mmCIF file of C-alpha atoms and ligand atoms in Angstrom:
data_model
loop_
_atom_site.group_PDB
_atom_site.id
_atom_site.type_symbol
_atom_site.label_atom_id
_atom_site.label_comp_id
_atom_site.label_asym_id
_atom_site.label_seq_id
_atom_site.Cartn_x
_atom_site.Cartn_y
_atom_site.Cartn_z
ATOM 1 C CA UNK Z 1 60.462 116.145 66.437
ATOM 2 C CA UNK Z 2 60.062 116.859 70.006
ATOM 3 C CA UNK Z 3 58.154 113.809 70.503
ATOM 4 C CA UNK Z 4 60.924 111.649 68.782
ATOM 5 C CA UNK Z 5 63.446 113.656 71.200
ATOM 6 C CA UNK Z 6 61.518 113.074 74.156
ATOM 7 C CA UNK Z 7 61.210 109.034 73.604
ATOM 8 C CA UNK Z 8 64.962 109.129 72.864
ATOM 9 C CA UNK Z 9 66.195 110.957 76.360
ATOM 10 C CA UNK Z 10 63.308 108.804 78.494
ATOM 11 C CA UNK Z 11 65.431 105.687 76.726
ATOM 12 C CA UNK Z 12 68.706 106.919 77.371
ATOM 13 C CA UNK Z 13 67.692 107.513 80.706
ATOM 14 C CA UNK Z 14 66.080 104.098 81.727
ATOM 15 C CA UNK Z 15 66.658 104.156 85.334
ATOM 16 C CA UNK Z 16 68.665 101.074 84.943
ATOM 17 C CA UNK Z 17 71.082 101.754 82.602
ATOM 18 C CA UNK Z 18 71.644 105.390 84.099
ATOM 19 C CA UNK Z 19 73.013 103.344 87.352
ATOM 20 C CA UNK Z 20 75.197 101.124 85.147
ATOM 21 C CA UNK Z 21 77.145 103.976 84.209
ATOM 22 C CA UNK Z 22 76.887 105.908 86.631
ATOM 23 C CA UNK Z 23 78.635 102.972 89.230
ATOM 24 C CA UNK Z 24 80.682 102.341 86.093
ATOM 25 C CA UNK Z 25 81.703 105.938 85.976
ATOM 26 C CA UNK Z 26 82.533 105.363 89.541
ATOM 27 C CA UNK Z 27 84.170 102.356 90.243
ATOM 28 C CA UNK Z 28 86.490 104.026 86.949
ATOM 29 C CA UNK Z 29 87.622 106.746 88.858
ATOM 30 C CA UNK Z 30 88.201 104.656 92.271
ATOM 31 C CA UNK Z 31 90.479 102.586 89.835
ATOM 32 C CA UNK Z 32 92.310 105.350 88.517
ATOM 33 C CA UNK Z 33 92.779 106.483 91.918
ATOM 34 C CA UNK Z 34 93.606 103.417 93.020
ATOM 35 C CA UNK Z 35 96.571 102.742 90.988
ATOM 36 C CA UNK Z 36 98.316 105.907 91.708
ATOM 37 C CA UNK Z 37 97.411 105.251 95.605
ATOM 38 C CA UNK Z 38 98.976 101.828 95.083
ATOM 39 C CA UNK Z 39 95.716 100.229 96.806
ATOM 40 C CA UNK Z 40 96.636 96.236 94.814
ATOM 41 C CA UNK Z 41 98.471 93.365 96.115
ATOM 42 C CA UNK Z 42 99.086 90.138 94.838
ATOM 43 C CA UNK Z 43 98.173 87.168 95.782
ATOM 44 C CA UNK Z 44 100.087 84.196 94.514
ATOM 45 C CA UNK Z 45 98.838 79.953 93.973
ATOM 46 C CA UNK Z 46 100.678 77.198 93.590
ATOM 47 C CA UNK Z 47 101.049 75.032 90.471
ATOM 48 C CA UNK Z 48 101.332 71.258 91.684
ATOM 49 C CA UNK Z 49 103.316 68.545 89.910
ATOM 50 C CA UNK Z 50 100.511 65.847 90.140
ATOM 51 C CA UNK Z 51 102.813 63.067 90.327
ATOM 52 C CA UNK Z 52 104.900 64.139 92.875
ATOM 53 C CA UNK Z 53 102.764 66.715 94.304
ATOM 54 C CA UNK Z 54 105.758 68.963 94.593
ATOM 55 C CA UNK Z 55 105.557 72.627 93.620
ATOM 56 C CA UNK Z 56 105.538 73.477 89.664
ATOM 57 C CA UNK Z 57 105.490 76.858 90.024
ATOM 58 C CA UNK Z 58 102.956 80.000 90.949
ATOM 59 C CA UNK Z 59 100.384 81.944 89.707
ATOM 60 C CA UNK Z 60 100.124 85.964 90.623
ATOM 61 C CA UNK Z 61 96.429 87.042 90.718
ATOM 62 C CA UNK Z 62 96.146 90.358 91.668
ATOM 63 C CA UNK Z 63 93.448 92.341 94.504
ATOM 64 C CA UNK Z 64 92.543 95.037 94.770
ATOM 65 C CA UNK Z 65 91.562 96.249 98.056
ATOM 66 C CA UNK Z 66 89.404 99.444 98.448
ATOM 67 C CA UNK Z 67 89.922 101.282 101.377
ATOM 68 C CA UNK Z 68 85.982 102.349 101.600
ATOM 69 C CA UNK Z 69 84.588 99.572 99.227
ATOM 70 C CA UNK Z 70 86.904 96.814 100.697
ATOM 71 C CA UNK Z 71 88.027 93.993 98.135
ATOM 72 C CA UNK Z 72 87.121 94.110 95.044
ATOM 73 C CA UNK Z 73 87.316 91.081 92.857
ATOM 74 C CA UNK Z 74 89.141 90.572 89.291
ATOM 75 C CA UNK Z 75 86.171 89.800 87.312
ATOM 76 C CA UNK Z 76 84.255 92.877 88.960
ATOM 77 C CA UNK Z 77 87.656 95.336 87.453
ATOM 78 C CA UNK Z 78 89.826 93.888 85.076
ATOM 79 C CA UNK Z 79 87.092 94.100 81.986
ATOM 80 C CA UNK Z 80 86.824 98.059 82.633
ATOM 81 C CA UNK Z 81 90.746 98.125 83.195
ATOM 82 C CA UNK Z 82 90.843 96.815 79.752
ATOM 83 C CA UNK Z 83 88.254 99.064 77.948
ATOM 84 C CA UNK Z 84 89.631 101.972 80.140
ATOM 85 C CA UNK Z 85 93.346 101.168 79.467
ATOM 86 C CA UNK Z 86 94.083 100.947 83.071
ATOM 87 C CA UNK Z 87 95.546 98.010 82.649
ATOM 88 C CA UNK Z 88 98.598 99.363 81.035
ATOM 89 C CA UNK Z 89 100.142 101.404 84.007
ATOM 90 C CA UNK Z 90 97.921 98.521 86.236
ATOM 91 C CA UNK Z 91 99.472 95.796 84.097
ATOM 92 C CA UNK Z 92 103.140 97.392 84.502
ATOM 93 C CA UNK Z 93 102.870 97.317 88.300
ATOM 94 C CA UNK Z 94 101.107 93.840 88.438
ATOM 95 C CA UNK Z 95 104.724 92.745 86.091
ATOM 96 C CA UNK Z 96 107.364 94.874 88.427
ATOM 97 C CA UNK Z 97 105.476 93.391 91.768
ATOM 98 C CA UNK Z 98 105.666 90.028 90.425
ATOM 99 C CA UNK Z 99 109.436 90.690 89.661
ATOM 100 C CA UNK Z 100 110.638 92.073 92.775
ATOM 101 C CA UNK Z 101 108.876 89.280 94.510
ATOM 102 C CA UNK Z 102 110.442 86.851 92.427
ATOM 103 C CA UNK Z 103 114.306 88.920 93.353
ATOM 104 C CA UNK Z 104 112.824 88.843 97.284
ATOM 105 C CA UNK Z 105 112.704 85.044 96.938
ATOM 106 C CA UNK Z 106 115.702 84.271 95.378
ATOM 107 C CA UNK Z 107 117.415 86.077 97.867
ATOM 108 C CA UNK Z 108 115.870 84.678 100.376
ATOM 109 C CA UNK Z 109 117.501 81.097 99.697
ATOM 110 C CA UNK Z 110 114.206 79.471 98.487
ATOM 111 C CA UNK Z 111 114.810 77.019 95.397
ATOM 112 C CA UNK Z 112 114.085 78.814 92.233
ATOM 113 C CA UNK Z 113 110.693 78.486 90.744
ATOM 114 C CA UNK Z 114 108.386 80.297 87.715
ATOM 115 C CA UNK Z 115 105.786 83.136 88.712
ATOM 116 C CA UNK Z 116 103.144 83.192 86.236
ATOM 117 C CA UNK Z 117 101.981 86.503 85.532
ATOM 118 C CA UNK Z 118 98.663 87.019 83.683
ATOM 119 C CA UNK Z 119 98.489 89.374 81.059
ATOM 120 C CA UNK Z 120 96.008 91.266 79.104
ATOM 121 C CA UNK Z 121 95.469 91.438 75.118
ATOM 122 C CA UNK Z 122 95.467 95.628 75.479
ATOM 123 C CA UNK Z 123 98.553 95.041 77.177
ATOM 124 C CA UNK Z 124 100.360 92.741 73.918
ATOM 125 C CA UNK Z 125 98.570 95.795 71.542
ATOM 126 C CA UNK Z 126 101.165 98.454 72.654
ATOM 127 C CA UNK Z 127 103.676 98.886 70.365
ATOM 128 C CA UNK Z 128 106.731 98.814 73.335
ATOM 129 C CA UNK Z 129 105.234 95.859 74.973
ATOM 130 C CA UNK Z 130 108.135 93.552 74.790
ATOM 131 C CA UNK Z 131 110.740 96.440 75.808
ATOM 132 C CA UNK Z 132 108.467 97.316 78.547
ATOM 133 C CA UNK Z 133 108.787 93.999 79.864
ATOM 134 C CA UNK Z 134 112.587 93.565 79.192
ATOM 135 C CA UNK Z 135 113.399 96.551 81.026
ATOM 136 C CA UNK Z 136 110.729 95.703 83.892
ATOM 137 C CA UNK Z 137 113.058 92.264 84.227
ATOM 138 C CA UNK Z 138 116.115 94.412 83.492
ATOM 139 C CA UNK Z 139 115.118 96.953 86.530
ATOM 140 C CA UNK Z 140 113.969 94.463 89.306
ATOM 141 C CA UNK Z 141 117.196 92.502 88.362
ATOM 142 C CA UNK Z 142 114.878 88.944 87.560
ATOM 143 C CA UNK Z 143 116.190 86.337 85.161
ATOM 144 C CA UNK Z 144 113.532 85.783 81.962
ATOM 145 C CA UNK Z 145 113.185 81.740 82.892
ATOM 146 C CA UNK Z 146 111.718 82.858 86.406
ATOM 147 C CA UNK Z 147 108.532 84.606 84.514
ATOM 148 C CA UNK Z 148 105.608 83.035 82.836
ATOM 149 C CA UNK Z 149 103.154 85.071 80.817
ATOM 150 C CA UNK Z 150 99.194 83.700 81.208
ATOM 151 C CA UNK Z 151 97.498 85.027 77.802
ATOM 152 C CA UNK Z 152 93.973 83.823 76.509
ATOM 153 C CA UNK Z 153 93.428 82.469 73.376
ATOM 154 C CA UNK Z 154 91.743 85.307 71.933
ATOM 155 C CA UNK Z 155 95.415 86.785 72.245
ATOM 156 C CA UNK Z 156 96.480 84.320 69.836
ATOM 157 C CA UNK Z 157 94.012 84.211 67.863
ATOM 158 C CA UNK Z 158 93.173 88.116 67.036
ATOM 159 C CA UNK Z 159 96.423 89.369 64.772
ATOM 160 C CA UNK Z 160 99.565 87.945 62.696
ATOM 161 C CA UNK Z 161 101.273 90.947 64.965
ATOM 162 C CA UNK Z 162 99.915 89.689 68.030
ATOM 163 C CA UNK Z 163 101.140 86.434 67.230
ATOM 164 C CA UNK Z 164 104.692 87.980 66.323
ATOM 165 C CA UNK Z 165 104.834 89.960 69.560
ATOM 166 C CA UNK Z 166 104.211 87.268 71.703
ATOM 167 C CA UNK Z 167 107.158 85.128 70.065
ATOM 168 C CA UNK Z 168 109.128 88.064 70.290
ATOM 169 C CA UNK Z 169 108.359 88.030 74.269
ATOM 170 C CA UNK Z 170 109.340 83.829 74.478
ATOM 171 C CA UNK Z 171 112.138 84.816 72.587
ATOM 172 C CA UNK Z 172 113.703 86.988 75.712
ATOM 173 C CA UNK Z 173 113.102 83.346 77.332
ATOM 174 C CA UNK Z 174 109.594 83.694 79.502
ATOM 175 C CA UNK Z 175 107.388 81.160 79.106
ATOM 176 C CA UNK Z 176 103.871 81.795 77.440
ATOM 177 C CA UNK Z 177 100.731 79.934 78.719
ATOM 178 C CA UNK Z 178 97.617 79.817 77.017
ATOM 179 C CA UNK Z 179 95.057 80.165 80.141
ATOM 180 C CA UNK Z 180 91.340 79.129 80.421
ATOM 181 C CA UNK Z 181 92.162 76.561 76.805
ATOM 182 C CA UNK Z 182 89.135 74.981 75.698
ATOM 183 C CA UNK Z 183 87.097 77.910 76.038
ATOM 184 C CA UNK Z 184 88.026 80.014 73.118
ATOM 185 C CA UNK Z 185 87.752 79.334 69.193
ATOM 186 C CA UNK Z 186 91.214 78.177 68.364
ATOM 187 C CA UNK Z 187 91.079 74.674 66.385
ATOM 188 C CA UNK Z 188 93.117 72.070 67.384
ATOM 189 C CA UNK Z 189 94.995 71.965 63.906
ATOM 190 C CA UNK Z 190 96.177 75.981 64.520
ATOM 191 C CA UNK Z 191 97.283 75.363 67.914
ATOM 192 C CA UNK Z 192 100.889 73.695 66.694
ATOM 193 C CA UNK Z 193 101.571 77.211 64.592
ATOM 194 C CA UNK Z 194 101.029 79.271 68.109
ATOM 195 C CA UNK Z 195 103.748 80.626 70.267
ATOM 196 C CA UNK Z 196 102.926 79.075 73.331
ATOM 197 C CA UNK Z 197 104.289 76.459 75.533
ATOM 198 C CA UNK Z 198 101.489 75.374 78.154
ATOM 199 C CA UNK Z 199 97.990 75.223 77.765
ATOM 200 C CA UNK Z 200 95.981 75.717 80.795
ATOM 201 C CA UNK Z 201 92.993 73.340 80.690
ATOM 202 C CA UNK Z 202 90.108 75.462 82.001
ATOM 203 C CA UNK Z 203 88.267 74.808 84.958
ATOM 204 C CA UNK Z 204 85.079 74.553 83.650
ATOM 205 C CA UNK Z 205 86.322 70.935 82.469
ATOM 206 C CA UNK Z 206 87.579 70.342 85.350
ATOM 207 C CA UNK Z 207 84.581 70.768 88.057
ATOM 208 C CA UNK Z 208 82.397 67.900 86.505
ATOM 209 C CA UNK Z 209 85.437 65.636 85.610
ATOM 210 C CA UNK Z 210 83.952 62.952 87.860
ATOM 211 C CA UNK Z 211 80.440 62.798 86.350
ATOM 212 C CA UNK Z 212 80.867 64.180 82.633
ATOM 213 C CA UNK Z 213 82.499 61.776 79.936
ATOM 214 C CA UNK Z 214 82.550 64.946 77.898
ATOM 215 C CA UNK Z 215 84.719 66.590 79.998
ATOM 216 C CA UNK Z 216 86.921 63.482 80.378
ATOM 217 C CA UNK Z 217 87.150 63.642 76.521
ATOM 218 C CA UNK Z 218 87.786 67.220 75.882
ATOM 219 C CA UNK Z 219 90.514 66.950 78.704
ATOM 220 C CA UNK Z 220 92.360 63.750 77.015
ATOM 221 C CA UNK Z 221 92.027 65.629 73.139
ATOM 222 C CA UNK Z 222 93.940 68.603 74.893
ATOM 223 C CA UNK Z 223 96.494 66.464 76.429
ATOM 224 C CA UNK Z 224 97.007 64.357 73.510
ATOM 225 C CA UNK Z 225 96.943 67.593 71.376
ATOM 226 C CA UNK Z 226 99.350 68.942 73.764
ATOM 227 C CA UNK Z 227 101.810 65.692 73.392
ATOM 228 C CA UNK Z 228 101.917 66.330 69.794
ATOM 229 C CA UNK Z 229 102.181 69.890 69.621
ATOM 230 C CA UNK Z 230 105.603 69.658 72.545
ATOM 231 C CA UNK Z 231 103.564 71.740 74.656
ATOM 232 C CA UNK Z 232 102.888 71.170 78.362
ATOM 233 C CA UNK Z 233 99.481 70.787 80.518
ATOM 234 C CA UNK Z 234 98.246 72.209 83.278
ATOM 235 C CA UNK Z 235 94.572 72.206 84.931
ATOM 236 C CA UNK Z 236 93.139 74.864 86.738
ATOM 237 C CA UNK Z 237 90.155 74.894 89.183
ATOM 238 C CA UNK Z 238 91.248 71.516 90.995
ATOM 239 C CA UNK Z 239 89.180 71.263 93.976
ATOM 240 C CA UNK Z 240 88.978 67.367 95.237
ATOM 241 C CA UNK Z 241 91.268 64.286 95.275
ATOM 242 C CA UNK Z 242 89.417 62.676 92.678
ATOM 243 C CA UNK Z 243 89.472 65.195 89.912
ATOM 244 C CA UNK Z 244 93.213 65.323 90.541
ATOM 245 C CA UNK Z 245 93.280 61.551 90.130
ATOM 246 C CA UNK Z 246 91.171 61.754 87.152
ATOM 247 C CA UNK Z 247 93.712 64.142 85.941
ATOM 248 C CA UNK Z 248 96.396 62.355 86.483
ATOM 249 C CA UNK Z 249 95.295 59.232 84.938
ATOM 250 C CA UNK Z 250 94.383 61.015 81.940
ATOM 251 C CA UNK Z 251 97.859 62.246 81.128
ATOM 252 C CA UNK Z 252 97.870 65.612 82.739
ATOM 253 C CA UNK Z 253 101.049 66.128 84.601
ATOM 254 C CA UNK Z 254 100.293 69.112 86.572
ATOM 255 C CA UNK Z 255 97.919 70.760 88.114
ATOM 256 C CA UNK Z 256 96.350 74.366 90.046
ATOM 257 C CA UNK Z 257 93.056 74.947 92.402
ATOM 258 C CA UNK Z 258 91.551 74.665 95.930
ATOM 259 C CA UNK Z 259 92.267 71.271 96.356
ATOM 260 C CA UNK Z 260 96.056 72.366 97.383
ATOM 261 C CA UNK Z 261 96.452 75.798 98.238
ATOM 262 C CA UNK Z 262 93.943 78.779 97.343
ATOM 263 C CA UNK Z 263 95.908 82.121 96.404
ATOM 264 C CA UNK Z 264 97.780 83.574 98.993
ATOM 265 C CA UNK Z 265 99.589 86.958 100.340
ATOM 266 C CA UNK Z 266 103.255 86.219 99.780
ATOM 267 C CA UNK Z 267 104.298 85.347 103.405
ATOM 268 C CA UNK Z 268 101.622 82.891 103.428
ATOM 269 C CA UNK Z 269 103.139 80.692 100.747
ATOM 270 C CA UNK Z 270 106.892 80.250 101.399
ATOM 271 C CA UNK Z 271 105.967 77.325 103.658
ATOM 272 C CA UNK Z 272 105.701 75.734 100.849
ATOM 273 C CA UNK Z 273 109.058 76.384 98.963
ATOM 274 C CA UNK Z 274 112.150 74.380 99.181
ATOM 275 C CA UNK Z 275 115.009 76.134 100.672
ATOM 276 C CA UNK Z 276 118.122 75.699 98.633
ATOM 277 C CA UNK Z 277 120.490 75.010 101.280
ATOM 278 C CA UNK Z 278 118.614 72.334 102.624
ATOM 279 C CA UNK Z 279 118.147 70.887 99.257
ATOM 280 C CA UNK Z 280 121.497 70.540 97.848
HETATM 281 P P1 LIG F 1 92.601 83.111 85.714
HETATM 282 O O1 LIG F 1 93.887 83.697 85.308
HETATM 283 O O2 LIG F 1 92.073 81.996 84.902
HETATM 284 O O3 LIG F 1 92.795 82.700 87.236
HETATM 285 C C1 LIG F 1 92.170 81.622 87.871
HETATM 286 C C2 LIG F 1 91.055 82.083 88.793
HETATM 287 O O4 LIG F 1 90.457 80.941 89.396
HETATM 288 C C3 LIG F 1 91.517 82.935 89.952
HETATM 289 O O5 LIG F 1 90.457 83.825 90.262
HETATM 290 C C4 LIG F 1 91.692 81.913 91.076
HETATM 291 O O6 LIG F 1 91.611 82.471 92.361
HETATM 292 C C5 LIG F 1 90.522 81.006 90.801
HETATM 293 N N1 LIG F 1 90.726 79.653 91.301
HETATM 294 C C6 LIG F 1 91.888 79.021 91.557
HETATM 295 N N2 LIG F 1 91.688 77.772 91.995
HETATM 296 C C7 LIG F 1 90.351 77.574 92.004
HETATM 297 C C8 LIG F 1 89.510 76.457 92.350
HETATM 298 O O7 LIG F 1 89.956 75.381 92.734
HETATM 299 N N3 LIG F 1 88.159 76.635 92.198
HETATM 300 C C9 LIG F 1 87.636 77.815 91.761
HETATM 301 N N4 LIG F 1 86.310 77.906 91.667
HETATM 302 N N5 LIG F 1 88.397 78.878 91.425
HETATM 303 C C10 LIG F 1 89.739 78.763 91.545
HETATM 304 P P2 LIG F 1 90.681 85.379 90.490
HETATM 305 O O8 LIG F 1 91.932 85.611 91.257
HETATM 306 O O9 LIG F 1 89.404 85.926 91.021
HETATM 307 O O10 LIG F 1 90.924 85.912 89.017
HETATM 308 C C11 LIG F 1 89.947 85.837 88.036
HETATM 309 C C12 LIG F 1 90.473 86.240 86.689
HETATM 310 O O11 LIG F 1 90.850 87.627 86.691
HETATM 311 C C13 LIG F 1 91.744 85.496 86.269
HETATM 312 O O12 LIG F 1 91.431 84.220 85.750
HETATM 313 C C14 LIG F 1 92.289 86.447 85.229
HETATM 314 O O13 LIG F 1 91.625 86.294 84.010
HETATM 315 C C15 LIG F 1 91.946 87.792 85.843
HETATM 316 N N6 LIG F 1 93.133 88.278 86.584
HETATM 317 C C16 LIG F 1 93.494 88.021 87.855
HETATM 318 N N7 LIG F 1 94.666 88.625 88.156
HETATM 319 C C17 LIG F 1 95.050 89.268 87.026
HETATM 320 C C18 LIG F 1 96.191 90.086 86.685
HETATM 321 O O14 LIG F 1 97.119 90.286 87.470
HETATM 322 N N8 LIG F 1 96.218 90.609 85.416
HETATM 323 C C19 LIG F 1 95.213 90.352 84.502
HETATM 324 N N9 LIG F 1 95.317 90.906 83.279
HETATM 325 N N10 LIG F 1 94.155 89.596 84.790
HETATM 326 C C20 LIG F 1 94.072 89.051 86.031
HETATM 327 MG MG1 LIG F 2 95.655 82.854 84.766
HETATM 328 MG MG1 LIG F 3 92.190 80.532 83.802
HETATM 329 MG MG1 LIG F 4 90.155 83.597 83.424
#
């Protein structure tokens, strides 16, 4: 028995896996803390009209910037956000920042234009999701067209009810993209039945473009999927002039990455907006 006990603690206690949670335990509490210290911005990136190359929009990607560990990158904190259920005060703030940017903008003069806001599936599982976000909009004073939820597929794909909330969400008039498409398990045939009205083409198609027929492919099946579905395209991860042109020539009207802006604090972007009273 004690032998059995022994080999069990010496496991539990691998040296490795006692420093994954321990810096898990960690980097938890510094996130905790972190929210109620109000230690995230957000950065914003533009979404290009191909074409054109006029603005289509933005993306808000939020940072989070540690005042003794310095910046801390999404990948690195939104996974334990998630399992923590950070993400839900987290996610509210990311939503209301997002908002009053949006409401800083307008008044500001600058032509209007969508912020896409990315959103978690822990987020869509709480029952008062959608009047959480109508009274975030309602609050910050933001009209529903000027916000675009980013969900993943597995989103979609998980529930009826998830399914149900998210058209209950496009039905207060925000836009729903499906981000990183391509990458989950949704078959083409289901997409048409989904409650979505972009599908971002992930960037993992996009970084060999130039050399991989298969990526070529997969990107025309999505746009022609998209075509028939009435749901628009974007790609994501659009470093150099020929993957844009690539892009482009296979039907893809619009387009996000490196190649024209990389995400930016919110000052550092208006020279790229179109005032209105210039415009008109
Ligand atoms: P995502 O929503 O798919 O965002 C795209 C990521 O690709 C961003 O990374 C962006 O900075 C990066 N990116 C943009 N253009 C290029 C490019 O040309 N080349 C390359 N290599 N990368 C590019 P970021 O900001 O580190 O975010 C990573 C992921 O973290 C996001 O992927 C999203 O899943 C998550 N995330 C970021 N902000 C939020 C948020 O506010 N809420 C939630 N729930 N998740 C977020
Ligand atoms: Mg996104
Ligand atoms: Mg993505
Ligand atoms: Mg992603």
């Amino acid at each position: 028995y004690v032998k059995e006990q022994g080999g069990g603690i010496a496991k539990m206690y691998a040296p490795e896996a006692a420093t994954k949670t321990l810096e898990r335990i960690l980097l938890e509490n510094e996130l905790r803390k972190s929210v109620q210290l109000g230690h995230f911005t957000l950065e914003y990136q533009p979404k290009m009209n191909l074409a054109i190359g006029e603005l289509a929009g933005v993306e808000a990607l939020v940072r989070w910037n540690h005042p003794d560990l310095g910046r801390i990158p999404p990948d690195k904190f939104i996974p334990l956000a998630e399992e923590t259920k950070i993400i839900l005060p987290l996610g509210e703030w990311i939503l209301r920042e997002a908002c009053k940017q949006a409401a800083r903008w307008t008044r500001q003069g600058f032509k209007p234009f969508r912020i896409a806001v990315n959103m978690s599936a822990v987020q869509l599982e709480e029952p008062d999701i959608v009047e959480t976000i109508e009274r975030i909009l309602m609050e910050e004073n933001v009209s529903p067209e000027l916000i675009e939820i980013e969900l993943t597929e597995s989103a979609f794909a998980d529930r009826e009810e998830m399914r149900y909330t998210i058209q209950r969400i496009r039905d207060l008039g925000i836009i729903i993209a499906i981000d990183d498409f391509g990458t989950g398990y949704s078959t083409f045939s289901y997409i048409k039945e989904l409650p979505a009205d972009i599908l971002k083409i992930d960037m993992s198609f996009v970084k060999d473009i130039d050399v991989n027929q298969n990526s070529r492919a997969i990107v025309k099946a999505i746009v022609t999927l998209a075509d028939t579905a009435g749901l628009n395209v974007i790609a994501e991860g659009v470093e150099t002039v020929e993957q844009a042109e690539i892009l482009h020539g296979l039907g893809c009207r619009e387009g996000q990455g490196y190649l024209y802006s990389r995400p930016l604090p919110p000052e550092e972007c208006e020279y790229m907006f179109t005032n209105v009273s210039k415009d008109e």
